[in-house]
mmCIF file of C-alpha atoms in Angstrom:
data_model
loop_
_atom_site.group_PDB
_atom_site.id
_atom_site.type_symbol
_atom_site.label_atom_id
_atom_site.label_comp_id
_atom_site.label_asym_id
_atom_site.label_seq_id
_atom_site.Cartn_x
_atom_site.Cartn_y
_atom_site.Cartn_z
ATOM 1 C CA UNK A 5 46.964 34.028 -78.138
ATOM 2 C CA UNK A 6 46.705 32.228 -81.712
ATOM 3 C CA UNK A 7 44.013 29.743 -83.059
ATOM 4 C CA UNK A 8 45.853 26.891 -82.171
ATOM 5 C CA UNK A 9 46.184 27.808 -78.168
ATOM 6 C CA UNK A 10 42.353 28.976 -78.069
ATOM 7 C CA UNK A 11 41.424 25.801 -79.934
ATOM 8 C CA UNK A 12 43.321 23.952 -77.421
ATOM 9 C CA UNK A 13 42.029 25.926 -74.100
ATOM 10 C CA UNK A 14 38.669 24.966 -75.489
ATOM 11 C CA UNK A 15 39.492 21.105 -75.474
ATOM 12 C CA UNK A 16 40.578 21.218 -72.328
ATOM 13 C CA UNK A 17 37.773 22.996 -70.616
ATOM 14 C CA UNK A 18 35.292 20.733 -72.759
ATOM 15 C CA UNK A 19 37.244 17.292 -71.078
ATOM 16 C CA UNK A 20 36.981 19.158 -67.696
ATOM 17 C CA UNK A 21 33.519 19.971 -67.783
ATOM 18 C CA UNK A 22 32.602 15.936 -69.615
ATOM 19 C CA UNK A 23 34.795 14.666 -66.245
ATOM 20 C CA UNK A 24 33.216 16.773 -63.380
ATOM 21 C CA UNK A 25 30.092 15.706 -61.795
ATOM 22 C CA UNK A 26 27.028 17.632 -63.390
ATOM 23 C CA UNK A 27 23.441 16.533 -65.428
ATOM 24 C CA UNK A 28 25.456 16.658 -68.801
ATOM 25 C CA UNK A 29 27.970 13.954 -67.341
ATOM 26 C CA UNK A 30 26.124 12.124 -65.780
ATOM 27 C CA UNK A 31 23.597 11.430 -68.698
ATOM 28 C CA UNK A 32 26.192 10.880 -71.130
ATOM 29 C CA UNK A 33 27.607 8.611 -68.550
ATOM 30 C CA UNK A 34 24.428 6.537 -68.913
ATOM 31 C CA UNK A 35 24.878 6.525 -72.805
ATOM 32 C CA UNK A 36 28.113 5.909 -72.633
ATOM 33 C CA UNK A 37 27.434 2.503 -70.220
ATOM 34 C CA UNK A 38 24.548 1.516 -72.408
ATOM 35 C CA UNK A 39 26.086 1.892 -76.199
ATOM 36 C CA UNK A 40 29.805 1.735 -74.772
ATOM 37 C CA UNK A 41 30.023 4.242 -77.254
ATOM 38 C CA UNK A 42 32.573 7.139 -75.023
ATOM 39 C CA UNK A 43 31.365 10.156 -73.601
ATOM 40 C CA UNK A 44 33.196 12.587 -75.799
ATOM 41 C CA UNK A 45 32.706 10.705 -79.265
ATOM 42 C CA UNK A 46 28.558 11.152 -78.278
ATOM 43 C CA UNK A 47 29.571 15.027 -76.806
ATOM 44 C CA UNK A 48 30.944 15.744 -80.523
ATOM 45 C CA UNK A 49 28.317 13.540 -82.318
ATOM 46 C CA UNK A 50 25.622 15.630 -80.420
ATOM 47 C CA UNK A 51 27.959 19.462 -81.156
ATOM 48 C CA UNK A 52 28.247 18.467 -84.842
ATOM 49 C CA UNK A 53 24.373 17.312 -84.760
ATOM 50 C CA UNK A 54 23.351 21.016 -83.144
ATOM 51 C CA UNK A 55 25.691 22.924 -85.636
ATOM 52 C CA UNK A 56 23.717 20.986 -88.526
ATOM 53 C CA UNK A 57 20.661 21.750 -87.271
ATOM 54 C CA UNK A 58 21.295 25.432 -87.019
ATOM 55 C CA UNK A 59 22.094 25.680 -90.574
ATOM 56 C CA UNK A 60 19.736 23.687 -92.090
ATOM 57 C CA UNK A 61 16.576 22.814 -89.555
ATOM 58 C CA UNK A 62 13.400 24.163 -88.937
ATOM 59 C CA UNK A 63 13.409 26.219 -85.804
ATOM 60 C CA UNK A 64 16.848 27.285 -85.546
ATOM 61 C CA UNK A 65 15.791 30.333 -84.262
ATOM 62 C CA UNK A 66 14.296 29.098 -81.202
ATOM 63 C CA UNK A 67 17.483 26.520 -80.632
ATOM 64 C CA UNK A 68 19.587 29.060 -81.196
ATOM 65 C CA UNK A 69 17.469 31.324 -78.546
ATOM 66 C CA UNK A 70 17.611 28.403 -75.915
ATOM 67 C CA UNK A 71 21.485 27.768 -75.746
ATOM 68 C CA UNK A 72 21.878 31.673 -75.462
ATOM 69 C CA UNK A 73 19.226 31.475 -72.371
ATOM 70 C CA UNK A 74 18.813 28.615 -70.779
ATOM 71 C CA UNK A 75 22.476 28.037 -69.540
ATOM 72 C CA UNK A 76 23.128 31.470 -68.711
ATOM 73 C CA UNK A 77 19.631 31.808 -66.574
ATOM 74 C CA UNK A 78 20.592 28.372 -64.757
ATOM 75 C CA UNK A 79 24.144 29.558 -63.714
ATOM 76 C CA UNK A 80 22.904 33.281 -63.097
ATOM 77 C CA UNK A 81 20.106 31.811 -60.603
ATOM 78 C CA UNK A 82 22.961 29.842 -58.997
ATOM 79 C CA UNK A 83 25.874 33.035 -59.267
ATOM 80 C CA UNK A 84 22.742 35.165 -57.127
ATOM 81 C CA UNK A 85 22.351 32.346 -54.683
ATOM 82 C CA UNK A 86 26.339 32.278 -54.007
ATOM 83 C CA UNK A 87 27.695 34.398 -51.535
ATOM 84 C CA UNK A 88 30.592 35.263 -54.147
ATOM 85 C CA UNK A 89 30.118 38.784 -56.082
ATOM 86 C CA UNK A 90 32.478 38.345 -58.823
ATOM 87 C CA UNK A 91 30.368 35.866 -60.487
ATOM 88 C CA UNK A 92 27.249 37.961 -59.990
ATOM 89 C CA UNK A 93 29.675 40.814 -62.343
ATOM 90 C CA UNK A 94 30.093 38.091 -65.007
ATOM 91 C CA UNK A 95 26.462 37.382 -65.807
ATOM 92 C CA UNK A 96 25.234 40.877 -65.251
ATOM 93 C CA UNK A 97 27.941 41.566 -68.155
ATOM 94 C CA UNK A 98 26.593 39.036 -70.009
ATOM 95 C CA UNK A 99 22.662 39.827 -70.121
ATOM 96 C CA UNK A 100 23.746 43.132 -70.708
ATOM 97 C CA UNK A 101 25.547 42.499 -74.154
ATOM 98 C CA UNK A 102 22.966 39.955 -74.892
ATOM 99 C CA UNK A 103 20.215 42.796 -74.697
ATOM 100 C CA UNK A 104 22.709 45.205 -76.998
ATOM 101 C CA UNK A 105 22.913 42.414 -79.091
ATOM 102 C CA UNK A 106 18.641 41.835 -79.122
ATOM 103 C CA UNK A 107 18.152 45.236 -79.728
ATOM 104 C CA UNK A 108 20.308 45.727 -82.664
ATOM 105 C CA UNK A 109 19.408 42.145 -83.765
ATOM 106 C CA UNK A 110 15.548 43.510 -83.808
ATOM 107 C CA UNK A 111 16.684 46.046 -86.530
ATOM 108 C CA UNK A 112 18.944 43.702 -88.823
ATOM 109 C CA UNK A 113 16.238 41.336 -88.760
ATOM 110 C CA UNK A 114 14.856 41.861 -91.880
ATOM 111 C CA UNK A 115 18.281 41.622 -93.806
ATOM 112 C CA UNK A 116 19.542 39.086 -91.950
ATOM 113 C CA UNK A 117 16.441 36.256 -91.927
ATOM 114 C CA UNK A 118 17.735 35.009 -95.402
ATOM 115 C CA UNK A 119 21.691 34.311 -94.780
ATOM 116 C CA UNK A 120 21.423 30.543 -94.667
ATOM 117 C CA UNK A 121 24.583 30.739 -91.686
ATOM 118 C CA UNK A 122 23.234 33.366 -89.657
ATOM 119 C CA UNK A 123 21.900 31.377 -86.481
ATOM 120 C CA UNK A 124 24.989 29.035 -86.310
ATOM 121 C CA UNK A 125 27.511 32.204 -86.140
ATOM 122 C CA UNK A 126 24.766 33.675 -84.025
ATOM 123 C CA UNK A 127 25.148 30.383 -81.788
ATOM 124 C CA UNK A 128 28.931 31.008 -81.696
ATOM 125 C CA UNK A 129 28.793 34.195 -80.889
ATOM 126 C CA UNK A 130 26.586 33.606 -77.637
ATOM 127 C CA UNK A 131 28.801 30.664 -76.755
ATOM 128 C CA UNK A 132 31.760 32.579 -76.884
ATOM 129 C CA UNK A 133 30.001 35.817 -74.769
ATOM 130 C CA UNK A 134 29.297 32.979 -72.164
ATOM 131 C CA UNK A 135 32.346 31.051 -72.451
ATOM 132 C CA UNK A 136 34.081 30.509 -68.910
ATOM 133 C CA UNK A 137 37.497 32.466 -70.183
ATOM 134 C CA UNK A 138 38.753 35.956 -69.602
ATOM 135 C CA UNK A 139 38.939 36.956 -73.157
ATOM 136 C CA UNK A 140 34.924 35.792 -73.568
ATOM 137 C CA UNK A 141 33.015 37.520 -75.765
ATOM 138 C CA UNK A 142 30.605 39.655 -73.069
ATOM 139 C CA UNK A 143 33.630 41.427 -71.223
ATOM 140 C CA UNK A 144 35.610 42.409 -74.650
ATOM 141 C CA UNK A 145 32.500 43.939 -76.294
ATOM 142 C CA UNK A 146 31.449 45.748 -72.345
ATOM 143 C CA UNK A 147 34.718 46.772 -71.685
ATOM 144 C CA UNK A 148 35.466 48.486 -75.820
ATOM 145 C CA UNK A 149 31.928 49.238 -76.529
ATOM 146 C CA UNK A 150 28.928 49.571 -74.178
ATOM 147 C CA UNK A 151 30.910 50.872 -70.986
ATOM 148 C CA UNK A 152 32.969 53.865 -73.340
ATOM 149 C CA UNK A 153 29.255 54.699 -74.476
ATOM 150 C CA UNK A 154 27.613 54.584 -71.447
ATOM 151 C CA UNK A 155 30.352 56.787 -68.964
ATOM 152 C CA UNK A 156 29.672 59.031 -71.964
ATOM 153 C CA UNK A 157 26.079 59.616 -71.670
ATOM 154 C CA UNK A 158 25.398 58.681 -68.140
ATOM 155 C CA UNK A 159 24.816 61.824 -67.024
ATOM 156 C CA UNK A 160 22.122 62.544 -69.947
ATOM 157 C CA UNK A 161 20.637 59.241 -69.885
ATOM 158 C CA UNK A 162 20.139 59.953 -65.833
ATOM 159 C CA UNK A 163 18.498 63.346 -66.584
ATOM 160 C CA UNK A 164 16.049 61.572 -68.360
ATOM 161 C CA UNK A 165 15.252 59.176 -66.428
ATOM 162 C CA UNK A 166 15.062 61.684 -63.522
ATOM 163 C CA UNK A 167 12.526 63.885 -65.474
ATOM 164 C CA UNK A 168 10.513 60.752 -67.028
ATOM 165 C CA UNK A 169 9.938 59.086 -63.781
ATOM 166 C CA UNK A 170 9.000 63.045 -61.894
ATOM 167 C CA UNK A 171 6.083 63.526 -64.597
ATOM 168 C CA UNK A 172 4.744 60.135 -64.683
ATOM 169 C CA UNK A 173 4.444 60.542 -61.051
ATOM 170 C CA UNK A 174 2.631 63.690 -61.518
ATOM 171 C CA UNK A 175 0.446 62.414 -63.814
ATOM 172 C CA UNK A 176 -0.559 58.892 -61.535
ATOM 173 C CA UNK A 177 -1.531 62.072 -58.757
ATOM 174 C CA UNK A 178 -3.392 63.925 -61.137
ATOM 175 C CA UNK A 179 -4.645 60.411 -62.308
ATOM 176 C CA UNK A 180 -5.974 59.317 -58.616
ATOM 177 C CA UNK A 181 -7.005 62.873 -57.679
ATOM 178 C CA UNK A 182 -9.618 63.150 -61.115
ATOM 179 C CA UNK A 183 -10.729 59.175 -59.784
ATOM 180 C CA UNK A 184 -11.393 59.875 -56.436
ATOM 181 C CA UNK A 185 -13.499 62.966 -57.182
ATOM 182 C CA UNK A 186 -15.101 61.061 -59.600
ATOM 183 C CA UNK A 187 -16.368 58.648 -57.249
ATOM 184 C CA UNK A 188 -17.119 60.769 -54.810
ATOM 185 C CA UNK A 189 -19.350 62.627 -57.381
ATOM 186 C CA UNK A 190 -21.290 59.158 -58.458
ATOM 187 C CA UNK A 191 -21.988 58.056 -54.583
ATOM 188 C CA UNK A 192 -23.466 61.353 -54.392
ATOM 189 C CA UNK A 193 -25.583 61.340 -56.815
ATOM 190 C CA UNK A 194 -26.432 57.341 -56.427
ATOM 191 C CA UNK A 195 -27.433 58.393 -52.426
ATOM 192 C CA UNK A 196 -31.226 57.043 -51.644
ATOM 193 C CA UNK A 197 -33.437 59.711 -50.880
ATOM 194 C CA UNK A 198 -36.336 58.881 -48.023
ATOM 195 C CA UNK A 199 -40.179 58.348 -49.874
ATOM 196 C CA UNK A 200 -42.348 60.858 -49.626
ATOM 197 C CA UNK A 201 -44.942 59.128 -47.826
ATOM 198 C CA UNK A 202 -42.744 58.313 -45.376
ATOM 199 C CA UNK A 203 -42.351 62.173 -44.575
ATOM 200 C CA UNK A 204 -46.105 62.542 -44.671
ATOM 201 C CA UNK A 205 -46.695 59.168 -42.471
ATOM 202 C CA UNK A 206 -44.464 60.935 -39.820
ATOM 203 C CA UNK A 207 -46.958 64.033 -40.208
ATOM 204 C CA UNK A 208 -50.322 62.842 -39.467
ATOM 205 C CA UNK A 209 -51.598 61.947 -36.300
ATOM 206 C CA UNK A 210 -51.970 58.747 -34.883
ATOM 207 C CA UNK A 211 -55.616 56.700 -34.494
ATOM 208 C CA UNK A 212 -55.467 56.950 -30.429
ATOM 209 C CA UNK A 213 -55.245 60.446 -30.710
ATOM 210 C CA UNK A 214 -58.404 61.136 -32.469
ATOM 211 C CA UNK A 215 -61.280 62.865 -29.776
ATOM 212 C CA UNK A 216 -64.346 59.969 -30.631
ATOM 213 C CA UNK A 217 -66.552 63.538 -29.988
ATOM 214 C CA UNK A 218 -65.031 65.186 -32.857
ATOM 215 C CA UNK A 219 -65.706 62.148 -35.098
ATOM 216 C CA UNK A 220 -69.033 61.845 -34.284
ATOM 217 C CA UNK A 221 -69.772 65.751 -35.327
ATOM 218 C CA UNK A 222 -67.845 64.819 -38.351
ATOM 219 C CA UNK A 223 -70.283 62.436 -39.285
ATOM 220 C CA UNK A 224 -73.389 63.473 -41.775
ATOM 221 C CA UNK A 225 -77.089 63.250 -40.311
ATOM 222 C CA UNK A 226 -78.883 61.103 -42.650
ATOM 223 C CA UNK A 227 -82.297 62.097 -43.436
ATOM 224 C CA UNK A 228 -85.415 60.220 -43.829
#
């Protein structure tokens, strides 16, 4: 497929999509009724405005973040509440390469923050992962790259996993054992032990026991 067919698969999507009934539509259906300006001169304005942005605004990062998340997330919530399961594939493969594509762009970072084009082509590149086509972005770089690598190691990588998740569990037992004991320990030390009055209260006989005879022997003869 050349340049010119893609460029002209892309026009035709974009008319389909500025013709069907959805939020992007409809607003620029409002515009379009206010300013009579039409709704793909504003559609292109608005492209041309983003692409300028990304190259030379403040916060391209973040806009360049948002148009790689937000549309995928909406149509990812609505591909899990669909019945359909080939749809669920398509996003799956696409938050997969965008995570690839996080990780390594974590590394590159730092010699990559002063190309003055880097979050346009990065904008691209997420558009054309997520572009509604067969030959988008996500499946090519899945299909050549991540899914060779991963059949590769998956029996490793499983291993791992396998042995990582075995001795963390041992360690949460070991973990809950050493605090259970603990606090067994502390309530027994903490237990209230009965006065020692009390004991000796219990011990000593009670006033209406006492022989009145016995007190009066008891008591000393005064003397004159």
């Amino acid at each position: 497929m050349g340049l010119l067919d893609v460029l002209s698969s892309i026009k035709e999507r974009a008319e389909k999509f500025l013709n069907e009934k959805n939020v992007v539509s409809d607003f620029l259906g409002k515009v379009e009724e206010k300013t009579g300006i039409k709704k793909k001169i504003i559609a292109g304005g608005a492209v041309s405005l983003t692409g300028l942005y990304l190259v030379y605004g403040y916060g391209a990062s973040l806009l360049c973040n948002l148009i790689g998340f937000v549309y995928p997330a909406y149509y990812s919530i609505k591909a899990i509440e669909s019945p359909s399961k080939e749809d669920d594939t398509k996003w799956l493969t696409y938050w997969v390469v965008y995570g690839v594509f996080s990780l390594g762009e974590f590394f590159s970072d730092i010699f990559l923050y002063w190309f003055p084009f880097y979050y346009a082509f990065k904008c691209l590149f997420l558009l054309w992962c997520m572009a509604p086509v067969s030959w988008n972005g996500s499946q090519i770089i899945y299909n050549k790259v991540v899914r060779p690598i991963f059949l590769r190691h998956e029996a490793t990588v499983d291993h791992m996993v396998s042995d990582l998740s075995g001795k963390a569990m041992s360690a949460a037992e070991s973990l809950t054992r050493e605090v259970l004991s603990t606090l067994v320990k502390n309530k027994a030390l903490v237990t209230p032990v009965p006065p020692v009055a009390q004991s000796e209260a219990k011990s000593l006989p009670s006033s209406a026991q006492v022989d009145p005879a016995q007190l009066s022997q008891e008591r000393p003869v005064s003397r004159c």
